[in-house]
Each structure stands twice: as C-alpha cells, then as structure tokens.
GROMACS .gro file of C-alpha atoms in nm:
model
  438
    1MET     CA    1  -0.665  -0.901   2.448
    2ILE     CA    2  -0.695  -0.763   2.087
    3ARG     CA    3  -0.971  -0.965   1.941
    4PHE     CA    4  -1.098  -0.740   1.677
    5ARG     CA    5  -0.919  -0.556   1.386
    6PRO     CA    6  -0.832  -0.202   1.468
    7VAL     CA    7  -1.031   0.074   1.248
    8LEU     CA    8  -0.901   0.408   1.210
    9VAL     CA    9  -1.160   0.693   1.308
   10LEU     CA   10  -1.085   0.844   0.984
   11VAL     CA   11  -0.896   0.653   0.695
   12ALA     CA   12  -0.623   0.788   0.514
   13ALA     CA   13  -0.589   0.813   0.158
   14LEU     CA   14  -0.479   0.533  -0.004
   15VAL     CA   15  -0.099   0.542  -0.138
   16VAL     CA   16  -0.014   0.368  -0.462
   17SER     CA   17   0.164   0.023  -0.404
   18SER     CA   18   0.494   0.088  -0.570
   19CYS     CA   19   0.864   0.045  -0.489
   20ALA     CA   20   1.043   0.384  -0.600
   21ALA     CA   21   1.369   0.365  -0.787
   22ILE     CA   22   1.474   0.717  -0.926
   23GLN     CA   23   1.717   0.647  -1.228
   24GLU     CA   24   1.566   0.872  -1.500
   25LEU     CA   25   1.681   0.874  -1.827
   26PRO     CA   26   1.597   1.215  -2.048
   27ILE     CA   27   1.251   1.185  -2.253
   28PRO     CA   28   1.305   1.271  -2.619
   29ALA     CA   29   1.149   1.554  -2.756
   30ALA     CA   30   0.792   1.505  -2.887
   31SER     CA   31   0.780   1.443  -3.268
   32THR     CA   32   0.356   1.468  -3.254
   33ASN     CA   33   0.097   1.675  -3.093
   34PHE     CA   34   0.054   1.402  -2.826
   35ALA     CA   35   0.361   1.478  -2.624
   36THR     CA   36   0.219   1.289  -2.303
   37ALA     CA   37   0.125   0.974  -2.498
   38GLU     CA   38   0.440   0.960  -2.680
   39ALA     CA   39   0.673   0.988  -2.391
   40ALA     CA   40   0.488   0.702  -2.204
   41PHE     CA   41   0.528   0.486  -2.517
   42ASN     CA   42   0.886   0.568  -2.541
   43ILE     CA   43   0.964   0.495  -2.172
   44LEU     CA   44   0.762   0.165  -2.210
   45ILE     CA   45   0.945   0.063  -2.509
   46GLU     CA   46   1.286   0.137  -2.365
   47ARG     CA   47   1.248   0.068  -1.994
   48HIS     CA   48   1.019  -0.177  -1.922
   49VAL     CA   49   1.152  -0.521  -1.785
   50ASP     CA   50   0.926  -0.731  -2.037
   51LYS     CA   51   1.010  -0.520  -2.343
   52PRO     CA   52   0.691  -0.466  -2.481
   53SER     CA   53   0.616  -0.416  -2.884
   54SER     CA   54   0.484  -0.105  -3.027
   55THR     CA   55   0.189  -0.316  -3.161
   56GLN     CA   56   0.098  -0.435  -2.835
   57LEU     CA   57   0.108  -0.085  -2.663
   58LEU     CA   58  -0.070   0.111  -2.931
   59ASN     CA   59  -0.346  -0.129  -3.021
   60ALA     CA   60  -0.412  -0.131  -2.628
   61ALA     CA   61  -0.421   0.249  -2.661
   62LEU     CA   62  -0.653   0.263  -2.915
   63ASP     CA   63  -0.890  -0.012  -2.767
   64ALA     CA   64  -0.886   0.215  -2.433
   65VAL     CA   65  -1.002   0.547  -2.657
   66GLN     CA   66  -1.265   0.357  -2.805
   67THR     CA   67  -1.401   0.213  -2.489
   68LEU     CA   68  -1.394   0.624  -2.392
   69LEU     CA   69  -1.596   0.703  -2.712
   70VAL     CA   70  -1.832   0.424  -2.648
   71LYS     CA   71  -1.897   0.532  -2.307
   72MET     CA   72  -1.940   0.894  -2.380
   73ASN     CA   73  -2.099   0.911  -2.705
   74ASP     CA   74  -2.250   0.643  -2.986
   75PRO     CA   75  -2.231   0.274  -2.839
   76SER     CA   76  -2.167   0.184  -3.221
   77GLN     CA   77  -1.867   0.434  -3.275
   78THR     CA   78  -1.553   0.251  -3.360
   79VAL     CA   79  -1.185   0.345  -3.418
   80THR     CA   80  -1.013   0.221  -3.709
   81LYS     CA   81  -0.649   0.060  -3.638
   82PRO     CA   82  -0.377   0.097  -3.870
   83THR     CA   83  -0.173  -0.190  -3.934
   84PHE     CA   84   0.142  -0.170  -3.728
   85THR     CA   85   0.469  -0.317  -3.828
   86GLY     CA   86   0.649  -0.323  -3.494
   87SER     CA   87   0.862  -0.017  -3.575
   88PRO     CA   88   0.837   0.197  -3.258
   89GLN     CA   89   0.889   0.541  -3.452
   90SER     CA   90   0.650   0.472  -3.784
   91ASP     CA   91   0.414   0.306  -3.549
   92PHE     CA   92   0.368   0.583  -3.348
   93ALA     CA   93   0.330   0.804  -3.634
   94LYS     CA   94   0.035   0.582  -3.775
   95PHE     CA   95  -0.138   0.586  -3.420
   96ALA     CA   96  -0.093   0.951  -3.392
   97THR     CA   97  -0.274   1.041  -3.737
   98THR     CA   98  -0.551   0.799  -3.604
   99LEU     CA   99  -0.571   0.972  -3.258
  100ASN     CA  100  -0.588   1.308  -3.467
  101ASP     CA  101  -0.876   1.168  -3.660
  102VAL     CA  102  -1.057   1.036  -3.345
  103VAL     CA  103  -1.045   1.412  -3.192
  104ALA     CA  104  -1.162   1.577  -3.526
  105ALA     CA  105  -1.436   1.338  -3.549
  106ASN     CA  106  -1.533   1.406  -3.186
  107PRO     CA  107  -1.533   1.775  -3.132
  108LYS     CA  108  -1.681   1.765  -2.816
  109GLU     CA  109  -1.437   1.560  -2.635
  110ASP     CA  110  -1.159   1.712  -2.446
  111PRO     CA  111  -0.820   1.604  -2.655
  112LYS     CA  112  -0.647   1.598  -2.339
  113LEU     CA  113  -0.903   1.329  -2.173
  114VAL     CA  114  -0.864   1.133  -2.507
  115GLU     CA  115  -0.483   1.131  -2.464
  116GLU     CA  116  -0.498   1.059  -2.099
  117GLN     CA  117  -0.720   0.743  -2.199
  118ALA     CA  118  -0.457   0.628  -2.443
  119THR     CA  119  -0.186   0.663  -2.215
  120ASP     CA  120  -0.359   0.479  -1.941
  121GLY     CA  121  -0.418   0.208  -2.212
  122MET     CA  122  -0.076   0.126  -2.265
  123ALA     CA  123   0.037   0.099  -1.925
  124ARG     CA  124  -0.270  -0.145  -1.850
  125SER     CA  125  -0.176  -0.346  -2.115
  126MET     CA  126   0.158  -0.470  -1.946
  127ASN     CA  127  -0.084  -0.640  -1.707
  128GLU     CA  128   0.109  -0.627  -1.406
  129CYS     CA  129   0.093  -0.397  -1.085
  130HIS     CA  130   0.403  -0.173  -1.092
  131THR     CA  131   0.324  -0.041  -1.426
  132TYR     CA  132   0.016   0.245  -1.457
  133TYR     CA  133  -0.048   0.593  -1.528
  134LEU     CA  134  -0.166   0.853  -1.276
  135ASP     CA  135  -0.320   1.161  -1.435
  136PRO     CA  136  -0.208   1.505  -1.285
  137ASN     CA  137  -0.457   1.519  -0.999
  138ARG     CA  138  -0.371   1.157  -0.900
  139ALA     CA  139   0.013   1.220  -0.930
  140LYS     CA  140  -0.009   1.491  -0.666
  141GLY     CA  141  -0.064   1.252  -0.391
  142PHE     CA  142   0.167   0.974  -0.534
  143ASN     CA  143   0.346   0.785  -0.234
  144ALA     CA  144   0.270   1.066  -0.005
  145PRO     CA  145   0.260   1.006   0.359
  146PRO     CA  146  -0.079   0.972   0.585
  147GLN     CA  147  -0.272   1.290   0.519
  148GLU     CA  148  -0.411   1.498   0.819
  149TYR     CA  149  -0.741   1.479   0.941
  150SER     CA  150  -0.965   1.634   1.203
  151GLY     CA  151  -1.061   1.393   1.476
  152ILE     CA  152  -0.951   1.264   1.803
  153GLY     CA  153  -0.663   1.050   1.707
  154ALA     CA  154  -0.763   0.707   1.794
  155THR     CA  155  -0.842   0.376   1.645
  156ILE     CA  156  -1.136   0.182   1.761
  157THR     CA  157  -1.239  -0.199   1.762
  158SER     CA  158  -1.556  -0.393   1.768
  159PRO     CA  159  -1.512  -0.686   2.030
  160GLY     CA  160  -1.838  -0.838   1.918
  161PRO     CA  161  -2.172  -0.775   1.729
  162ASN     CA  162  -2.348  -0.682   2.091
  163ASP     CA  163  -2.050  -0.532   2.263
  164LEU     CA  164  -1.981  -0.165   2.267
  165VAL     CA  165  -1.710  -0.023   2.056
  166GLU     CA  166  -1.396   0.031   2.231
  167ILE     CA  167  -1.056   0.228   2.187
  168ALA     CA  168  -0.801  -0.017   2.065
  169GLN     CA  169  -0.506   0.256   2.032
  170VAL     CA  170  -0.471   0.611   2.110
  171PHE     CA  171  -0.201   0.811   1.879
  172PRO     CA  172   0.063   1.006   2.074
  173ASP     CA  173   0.000   1.378   2.153
  174SER     CA  174  -0.352   1.337   1.998
  175PRO     CA  175  -0.672   1.509   2.122
  176ALA     CA  176  -0.768   1.199   2.266
  177GLU     CA  177  -0.439   1.127   2.456
  178LYS     CA  178  -0.463   1.479   2.589
  179ALA     CA  179  -0.841   1.439   2.712
  180GLY     CA  180  -0.745   1.130   2.892
  181VAL     CA  181  -0.864   0.860   2.655
  182LYS     CA  182  -0.737   0.515   2.729
  183LYS     CA  183  -0.691   0.203   2.544
  184GLY     CA  184  -0.995  -0.023   2.623
  185ASP     CA  185  -1.244   0.257   2.687
  186LYS     CA  186  -1.577   0.133   2.582
  187ILE     CA  187  -1.768   0.398   2.388
  188LYS     CA  188  -2.137   0.442   2.539
  189THR     CA  189  -2.284   0.726   2.394
  190VAL     CA  190  -2.142   1.022   2.152
  191ASN     CA  191  -2.298   1.347   2.184
  192GLY     CA  192  -2.579   1.214   2.377
  193GLU     CA  193  -2.673   0.905   2.128
  194ASP     CA  194  -2.669   0.578   2.243
  195MET     CA  195  -2.406   0.358   2.058
  196ALA     CA  196  -2.502   0.020   2.189
  197GLY     CA  197  -2.540  -0.223   1.872
  198SER     CA  198  -2.358   0.048   1.647
  199THR     CA  199  -2.069  -0.072   1.396
  200SER     CA  200  -1.721   0.069   1.443
  201ASP     CA  201  -1.796   0.259   1.101
  202VAL     CA  202  -2.110   0.423   1.260
  203VAL     CA  203  -1.911   0.511   1.566
  204ALA     CA  204  -1.621   0.660   1.361
  205ASN     CA  205  -1.859   0.865   1.166
  206LYS     CA  206  -2.025   0.996   1.452
  207ILE     CA  207  -1.678   1.111   1.636
  208LYS     CA  208  -1.530   1.260   1.328
  209GLY     CA  209  -1.584   1.653   1.275
  210PRO     CA  210  -1.434   2.011   1.195
  211GLU     CA  211  -1.145   2.100   1.361
  212GLY     CA  212  -1.192   2.307   1.686
  213THR     CA  213  -1.513   2.136   1.770
  214THR     CA  214  -1.615   1.905   2.053
  215VAL     CA  215  -1.733   1.587   2.085
  216ASN     CA  216  -1.865   1.468   2.391
  217ILE     CA  217  -1.828   1.067   2.448
  218VAL     CA  218  -1.945   0.885   2.747
  219PHE     CA  219  -1.691   0.580   2.796
  220VAL     CA  220  -1.719   0.300   3.008
  221ARG     CA  221  -1.400   0.248   3.206
  222ASN     CA  222  -1.382  -0.029   3.459
  223GLY     CA  223  -1.763  -0.049   3.463
  224VAL     CA  224  -1.797   0.334   3.546
  225ASP     CA  225  -1.927   0.589   3.305
  226THR     CA  226  -1.680   0.814   3.214
  227PRO     CA  227  -1.753   1.132   3.017
  228ILE     CA  228  -1.504   1.297   2.832
  229ALA     CA  229  -1.530   1.622   2.620
  230ILE     CA  230  -1.255   1.611   2.340
  231VAL     CA  231  -1.181   1.910   2.096
  232ARG     CA  232  -1.131   1.773   1.790
  233GLY     CA  233  -0.794   1.852   1.612
  234LYS     CA  234  -0.545   1.758   1.288
  235VAL     CA  235  -0.412   1.435   1.325
  236THR     CA  236  -0.190   1.251   1.099
  237PRO     CA  237  -0.250   0.860   1.123
  238PRO     CA  238   0.084   0.686   1.216
  239ARG     CA  239   0.244   0.460   1.005
  240VAL     CA  240   0.367   0.273   1.282
  241ILE     CA  241   0.175   0.126   1.577
  242ASP     CA  242   0.363  -0.067   1.849
  243GLN     CA  243   0.209  -0.220   2.144
  244THR     CA  244   0.270  -0.537   2.397
  245ASP     CA  245   0.012  -0.787   2.371
  246GLU     CA  246  -0.067  -1.055   2.599
  247GLY     CA  247   0.206  -1.253   2.739
  248ASN     CA  248   0.465  -0.975   2.659
  249VAL     CA  249   0.451  -1.030   2.296
  250GLY     CA  250   0.585  -0.728   2.093
  251TYR     CA  251   0.357  -0.582   1.819
  252ILE     CA  252   0.455  -0.365   1.550
  253SER     CA  253   0.204  -0.263   1.266
  254VAL     CA  254   0.355  -0.071   0.967
  255SER     CA  255   0.051   0.098   0.734
  256GLN     CA  256   0.294   0.178   0.423
  257LEU     CA  257   0.640   0.229   0.351
  258ASN     CA  258   0.749   0.612   0.316
  259GLY     CA  259   0.890   0.899   0.507
  260ASP     CA  260   1.088   0.789   0.816
  261VAL     CA  261   0.887   0.456   0.869
  262SER     CA  262   1.210   0.236   0.914
  263THR     CA  263   1.340   0.467   1.168
  264GLN     CA  264   1.007   0.458   1.362
  265VAL     CA  265   1.000   0.087   1.359
  266ALA     CA  266   1.351   0.090   1.474
  267GLN     CA  267   1.274   0.279   1.778
  268ALA     CA  268   0.968   0.068   1.848
  269VAL     CA  269   1.186  -0.256   1.847
  270LYS     CA  270   1.431  -0.095   2.061
  271ARG     CA  271   1.153   0.011   2.315
  272GLN     CA  272   1.023  -0.317   2.304
  273ASN     CA  273   1.344  -0.488   2.364
  274ASP     CA  274   1.409  -0.278   2.656
  275ALA     CA  275   1.073  -0.383   2.816
  276GLY     CA  276   1.178  -0.735   2.769
  277VAL     CA  277   0.932  -0.876   2.505
  278VAL     CA  278   0.959  -1.234   2.462
  279GLY     CA  279   0.917  -1.225   2.064
  280ARG     CA  280   0.747  -1.022   1.805
  281VAL     CA  281   0.502  -0.971   1.569
  282LEU     CA  282   0.538  -0.741   1.261
  283ASP     CA  283   0.204  -0.667   1.115
  284LEU     CA  284   0.236  -0.593   0.723
  285ARG     CA  285  -0.123  -0.676   0.664
  286ASP     CA  286  -0.289  -0.445   0.415
  287ASP     CA  287   0.050  -0.260   0.355
  288PRO     CA  288   0.074  -0.161  -0.003
  289GLY     CA  289   0.438  -0.049  -0.023
  290GLY     CA  290   0.602   0.243  -0.090
  291ASP     CA  291   1.010   0.319  -0.109
  292LEU     CA  292   1.211   0.046  -0.180
  293SER     CA  293   1.477   0.191   0.050
  294ALA     CA  294   1.224   0.161   0.313
  295ALA     CA  295   1.157  -0.204   0.262
  296VAL     CA  296   1.501  -0.275   0.274
  297ASP     CA  297   1.591  -0.083   0.587
  298ILE     CA  298   1.298  -0.270   0.794
  299ALA     CA  299   1.402  -0.581   0.630
  300SER     CA  300   1.758  -0.535   0.790
  301ILE     CA  301   1.610  -0.442   1.120
  302PHE     CA  302   1.559  -0.829   1.170
  303VAL     CA  303   1.793  -0.997   0.889
  304LYS     CA  304   2.203  -0.950   0.891
  305ASN     CA  305   2.429  -0.936   0.628
  306ALA     CA  306   2.238  -1.116   0.386
  307THR     CA  307   2.038  -1.111   0.042
  308ILE     CA  308   1.686  -1.012   0.096
  309VAL     CA  309   1.547  -1.089  -0.279
  310TYR     CA  310   1.711  -1.106  -0.609
  311GLN     CA  311   1.616  -0.849  -0.878
  312VAL     CA  312   1.593  -0.962  -1.242
  313GLY     CA  313   1.656  -0.661  -1.468
  314ARG     CA  314   1.551  -0.616  -1.866
  315ASP     CA  315   1.864  -0.791  -1.940
  316GLY     CA  316   1.779  -1.089  -1.744
  317ASN     CA  317   2.053  -1.054  -1.504
  318ARG     CA  318   2.005  -1.128  -1.152
  319THR     CA  319   2.154  -0.869  -0.868
  320PRO     CA  320   2.116  -0.940  -0.495
  321LEU     CA  321   1.904  -0.677  -0.306
  322ARG     CA  322   2.129  -0.684   0.000
  323THR     CA  323   2.039  -0.573   0.369
  324ASN     CA  324   2.157  -0.252   0.515
  325ASP     CA  325   2.340  -0.374   0.807
  326ARG     CA  326   2.359  -0.039   1.013
  327MET     CA  327   1.983  -0.093   1.050
  328TYR     CA  328   2.021  -0.444   1.222
  329ILE     CA  329   1.889  -0.474   1.584
  330ASP     CA  330   1.958  -0.815   1.772
  331SER     CA  331   1.631  -0.918   1.879
  332PRO     CA  332   1.426  -1.200   2.085
  333LYS     CA  333   1.268  -1.468   1.873
  334PRO     CA  334   1.016  -1.582   1.764
  335LEU     CA  335   0.947  -1.322   1.497
  336VAL     CA  336   0.615  -1.370   1.302
  337VAL     CA  337   0.558  -1.141   1.003
  338LEU     CA  338   0.153  -1.137   0.937
  339VAL     CA  339   0.065  -1.062   0.579
  340ASN     CA  340  -0.268  -1.093   0.387
  341LYS     CA  341  -0.390  -1.060   0.024
  342ASN     CA  342  -0.331  -0.660   0.010
  343SER     CA  343   0.017  -0.694   0.129
  344ALA     CA  344   0.220  -0.584  -0.155
  345SER     CA  345   0.564  -0.478  -0.270
  346GLY     CA  346   0.790  -0.354  -0.032
  347ALA     CA  347   0.593  -0.541   0.231
  348GLU     CA  348   0.622  -0.862   0.036
  349ILE     CA  349   0.980  -0.812   0.014
  350ILE     CA  350   1.020  -0.784   0.391
  351ALA     CA  351   0.835  -1.101   0.437
  352ALA     CA  352   1.038  -1.273   0.181
  353GLY     CA  353   1.365  -1.155   0.307
  354VAL     CA  354   1.294  -1.278   0.657
  355ARG     CA  355   1.161  -1.592   0.558
  356ALA     CA  356   1.456  -1.684   0.302
  357ASN     CA  357   1.689  -1.602   0.580
  358GLY     CA  358   1.523  -1.833   0.858
  359VAL     CA  359   1.482  -1.563   1.083
  360GLY     CA  360   1.083  -1.561   1.117
  361THR     CA  361   0.769  -1.741   1.044
  362VAL     CA  362   0.525  -1.573   0.769
  363MET     CA  363   0.141  -1.618   0.871
  364GLY     CA  364  -0.157  -1.516   0.738
  365GLU     CA  365  -0.269  -1.530   0.394
  366GLN     CA  366  -0.113  -1.530   0.046
  367THR     CA  367   0.003  -1.158  -0.063
  368ALA     CA  368  -0.067  -0.963  -0.356
  369GLY     CA  369   0.204  -1.082  -0.570
  370CYS     CA  370   0.308  -0.750  -0.688
  371VAL     CA  371   0.670  -0.748  -0.620
  372GLY     CA  372   0.880  -0.512  -0.830
  373ILE     CA  373   1.090  -0.207  -0.884
  374GLY     CA  374   0.827   0.076  -1.020
  375GLN     CA  375   1.030   0.365  -1.162
  376PRO     CA  376   0.835   0.697  -1.159
  377ARG     CA  377   0.853   0.903  -1.469
  378GLU     CA  378   0.701   1.236  -1.501
  379LEU     CA  379   0.522   1.310  -1.822
  380PRO     CA  380   0.446   1.642  -2.016
  381ASP     CA  381   0.098   1.663  -1.892
  382GLY     CA  382   0.221   1.683  -1.533
  383GLY     CA  383   0.096   1.310  -1.469
  384LEU     CA  384   0.316   1.017  -1.379
  385LEU     CA  385   0.387   0.664  -1.536
  386LEU     CA  386   0.509   0.402  -1.336
  387VAL     CA  387   0.726   0.146  -1.511
  388THR     CA  388   0.831  -0.164  -1.380
  389ILE     CA  389   1.206  -0.153  -1.461
  390ALA     CA  390   1.293  -0.491  -1.270
  391ARG     CA  391   1.127  -0.793  -1.096
  392MET     CA  392   1.193  -0.978  -0.791
  393GLU     CA  393   1.281  -1.350  -0.698
  394ASP     CA  394   1.271  -1.540  -0.378
  395ALA     CA  395   1.650  -1.521  -0.248
  396LYS     CA  396   1.623  -1.876  -0.114
  397THR     CA  397   1.426  -2.065  -0.399
  398GLY     CA  398   1.448  -1.854  -0.686
  399GLU     CA  399   1.095  -1.825  -0.755
  400PRO     CA  400   0.937  -1.544  -0.883
  401LEU     CA  401   0.737  -1.314  -0.667
  402ASN     CA  402   0.538  -1.092  -0.909
  403GLY     CA  403   0.237  -1.182  -1.091
  404PRO     CA  404  -0.085  -1.371  -1.082
  405GLY     CA  405  -0.088  -1.670  -0.833
  406LYS     CA  406   0.265  -1.549  -0.702
  407GLY     CA  407   0.366  -1.363  -0.391
  408ILE     CA  408   0.446  -1.501  -0.053
  409VAL     CA  409   0.244  -1.820   0.031
  410PRO     CA  410   0.237  -1.820   0.441
  411ASP     CA  411   0.451  -2.061   0.649
  412LYS     CA  412   0.128  -2.087   0.851
  413PRO     CA  413  -0.198  -2.005   0.652
  414VAL     CA  414  -0.455  -1.846   0.870
  415ALA     CA  415  -0.747  -1.705   0.714
  416THR     CA  416  -0.953  -1.383   0.790
  417ASP     CA  417  -1.256  -1.443   1.027
  418GLN     CA  418  -1.547  -1.265   0.835
  419SER     CA  419  -1.713  -1.179   1.163
  420GLY     CA  420  -1.436  -0.919   1.233
  421THR     CA  421  -1.251  -1.107   1.489
  422ASP     CA  422  -0.857  -1.051   1.463
  423ASN     CA  423  -0.799  -1.420   1.452
  424GLN     CA  424  -0.462  -1.403   1.237
  425ARG     CA  425  -0.320  -1.161   1.522
  426LEU     CA  426  -0.418  -1.374   1.799
  427ALA     CA  427  -0.271  -1.700   1.607
  428ALA     CA  428   0.052  -1.483   1.576
  429ASP     CA  429   0.059  -1.414   1.927
  430ALA     CA  430  -0.001  -1.764   2.057
  431PHE     CA  431   0.276  -1.866   1.855
  432VAL     CA  432   0.527  -1.632   1.995
  433ARG     CA  433   0.427  -1.703   2.331
  434THR     CA  434   0.475  -2.066   2.297
  435GLY     CA  435   0.827  -2.018   2.138
  436GLY     CA  436   0.710  -2.107   1.786
  437ARG     CA  437   0.529  -2.441   1.894
  438SER     CA  438   0.151  -2.344   1.806
   0.00000   0.00000   0.00000
C-alpha cells in the first residue's frame, strides 16, 4: 500500500507553468535604445487579453527600476515619473527618456539589468500567472523536459517517522533496476551509514553522487538484509509513472505536460486496461502545466467528442476547446483526478474537462487558478515574454477558471496530511475500489 507520497531521489528542475500556443506576430523595429523593454511593451499592449494601458505598464516598469536602485544603492533614491497620457507611442518615448536619465545617474548599474527589471515590472503588473518575463538565462530552460541527473533512478517514500525509507518506484532501465532493486525494498544503510530515523531528503542526499561512482546500499527485503552495489548513472525523471494499487486500481501520475507525455499516458492506460484494472486515479498534483496540445490530448484519452473548456479571447468571443478524438480510449470507471494547490494551467484544463463532461470525479485541494493560454514571444535580448492571449471558462458552468480564488474546486475535498501520509491517494484509491461510493 502506498501511504506516503513519493520523493524523487534527485528533483528535476521546475518548468514554467504555461500552456504554449505559438501564433506570433512580427515585433516592430525599436524606436529607442531599449529594444527589449519596447518590444515587451508593444506585445502587452497589442496582445494581452486584458488590454492593459500604457500608463499601467510604464508606471509599473519605473516602480520596478526604483526597487532595483533602492536595493543596490541609496535607499532614498527615487525615480521621477513623467506624466503619461495613455498614448502608447508618446508614453514610451517619455519612459525611454526617463530610463536614459536613470542609467546616466547610476553609471555603476548595468543598463541591461535596469532594462530587464523594467521589462519584468511591466509583465508583473498584469497580476496573473501566464504573463511573465524570463531573462536570457532562464529562457533557456523554458518548458524543457526533465533534465538528466546522476543517481540510481528511483523514487523513495517514508512510511512513518520511525520506519526505514523504502523504494516507491524504480524507473525503467535505470541503474537501480539493472542492479535488482525492487519496489518496497527498505533502505537500511547507505555506504555503511545507518539510515534508521532519517528523512527521505536525507536518504536521497546520501544516495546521489557523480556518474560512474558506486553507492553501496543495504536493503531489507522480506525481513532479510540485501546488500546491493549500484553504479550511479545518468537518469531522466519520467514525466509519467504508472502503477497498480491495492484492489487492482490503476494509478497514473503526470509531473508535467511536454514532449511525448500524452503518448506515455495513452500507453499506460492501455497497459492497465489490458491488466484488468477496475478504475483509475489520474494524479495531477504539483503538475504545473506545459503544452496546450498535451493537455488537450490527455483530456481526450478520457473524454470523447466534447468541449473541454471555452477559450475567451481579447475580443470577448468564446471558442470551444474540443477533444482530439483519435486519442480516446474506452476505459473502466470510476475515474478520479487528483489535484492540489500546485496543479496549474494544463493540469487544470484536464481536470475541468473530465468533470464538465461527467466522466470522472475531482478529488484533493483547490487548484492554482492559473488557466489560460500563454504565448511565448522572443525578445531582442534573448529572453522570453509570456503573454496571456486567452482565458478559460468551465465548459459546463461558464465560470472563469483563471485568477485568485478561481481554479478547480474538488468534488470531494481532501486536505494534504502534513505528517506526510498520502491520504489523498488513499482516499482516491478507496473511491475507485468501491465503485465511487466512498
């Protein structure tokens, strides 16, 4: 029985929670020497679903610059704001003059950093999660799949404060699998050091290490000490984990929505259906989202010929986001979608579509309320501006899903157990085993 939530031996880098929809318009040539800030300003003015004013954006940009100056220099330093009139072109010219004055008065400050801060301030002024600026370094990892790390390739779980940490999942073709490590093996020692009473994080840090080095672990398997030497190797954390829980309940966890994740989910569903599962738990907790197409395809595995959510554009028109019916797989019910406060964007779209079409039950905690289409736009400095070009509404109720206090409210709320017990998964498993009656 899985009683505690798995912890990756080494955690992959977090990816941005954005549903990407590429439909770019050319960026006009810069009329000032602040090409990046100018490009971001024009994109927000012309594309953002909420139609921001130039006054809002430029005042926020200068507020952000002042915050930078106070942090780096004299706390009493202020930026004198010009009076903006609401005319984008003339307002940005005033802004550029002010920013030039700031750079001239602060020769020790890197002008690029000042411009980055101004650009970030404009994006933040939209006060919603799909609009943000990534500087050139952060842009390199945008929507990237899980990164390789050096380790044994397994997740671990802590059954209780006085119990040995144990293996929750062994990644396919990983060093752990090749060495014969099995799910349920309890970790007694790592390189001779007793792990009794250690937390999952402590054990994980003891196990990880450089590629090609050996970690010696004594596992307890069926009450017998089982020493295994594992040569650490490069491991890519899987985006999809599938298991069969007690009572023949299928379990699929999706960590993020990019790459071939929808294909992986479809393959897992087919494997579990062939094995005769009685129902399924789709775990989207802590899934920050990713590609819109992946969200649609995963929803379409469970929902057939239907509207998943409605998109609302800058013009206010509602457009149905429909299923991709070639992805549909007829599967046993019930279906539970597990979510929490970190389930965002595409993960929320999947949960909303499943519930709106009556094919599953949402359990867990209210989601992030970060549901929209964020379009990535390259900026002259090599960074990215994500700009929200459409919002989402529930396909059944018409309620907006994006914003503070919004998102998906579970049909069956189950709070996270702070002791570490995965009571949400236990509740979902019980619901499926009893045919949706618990």
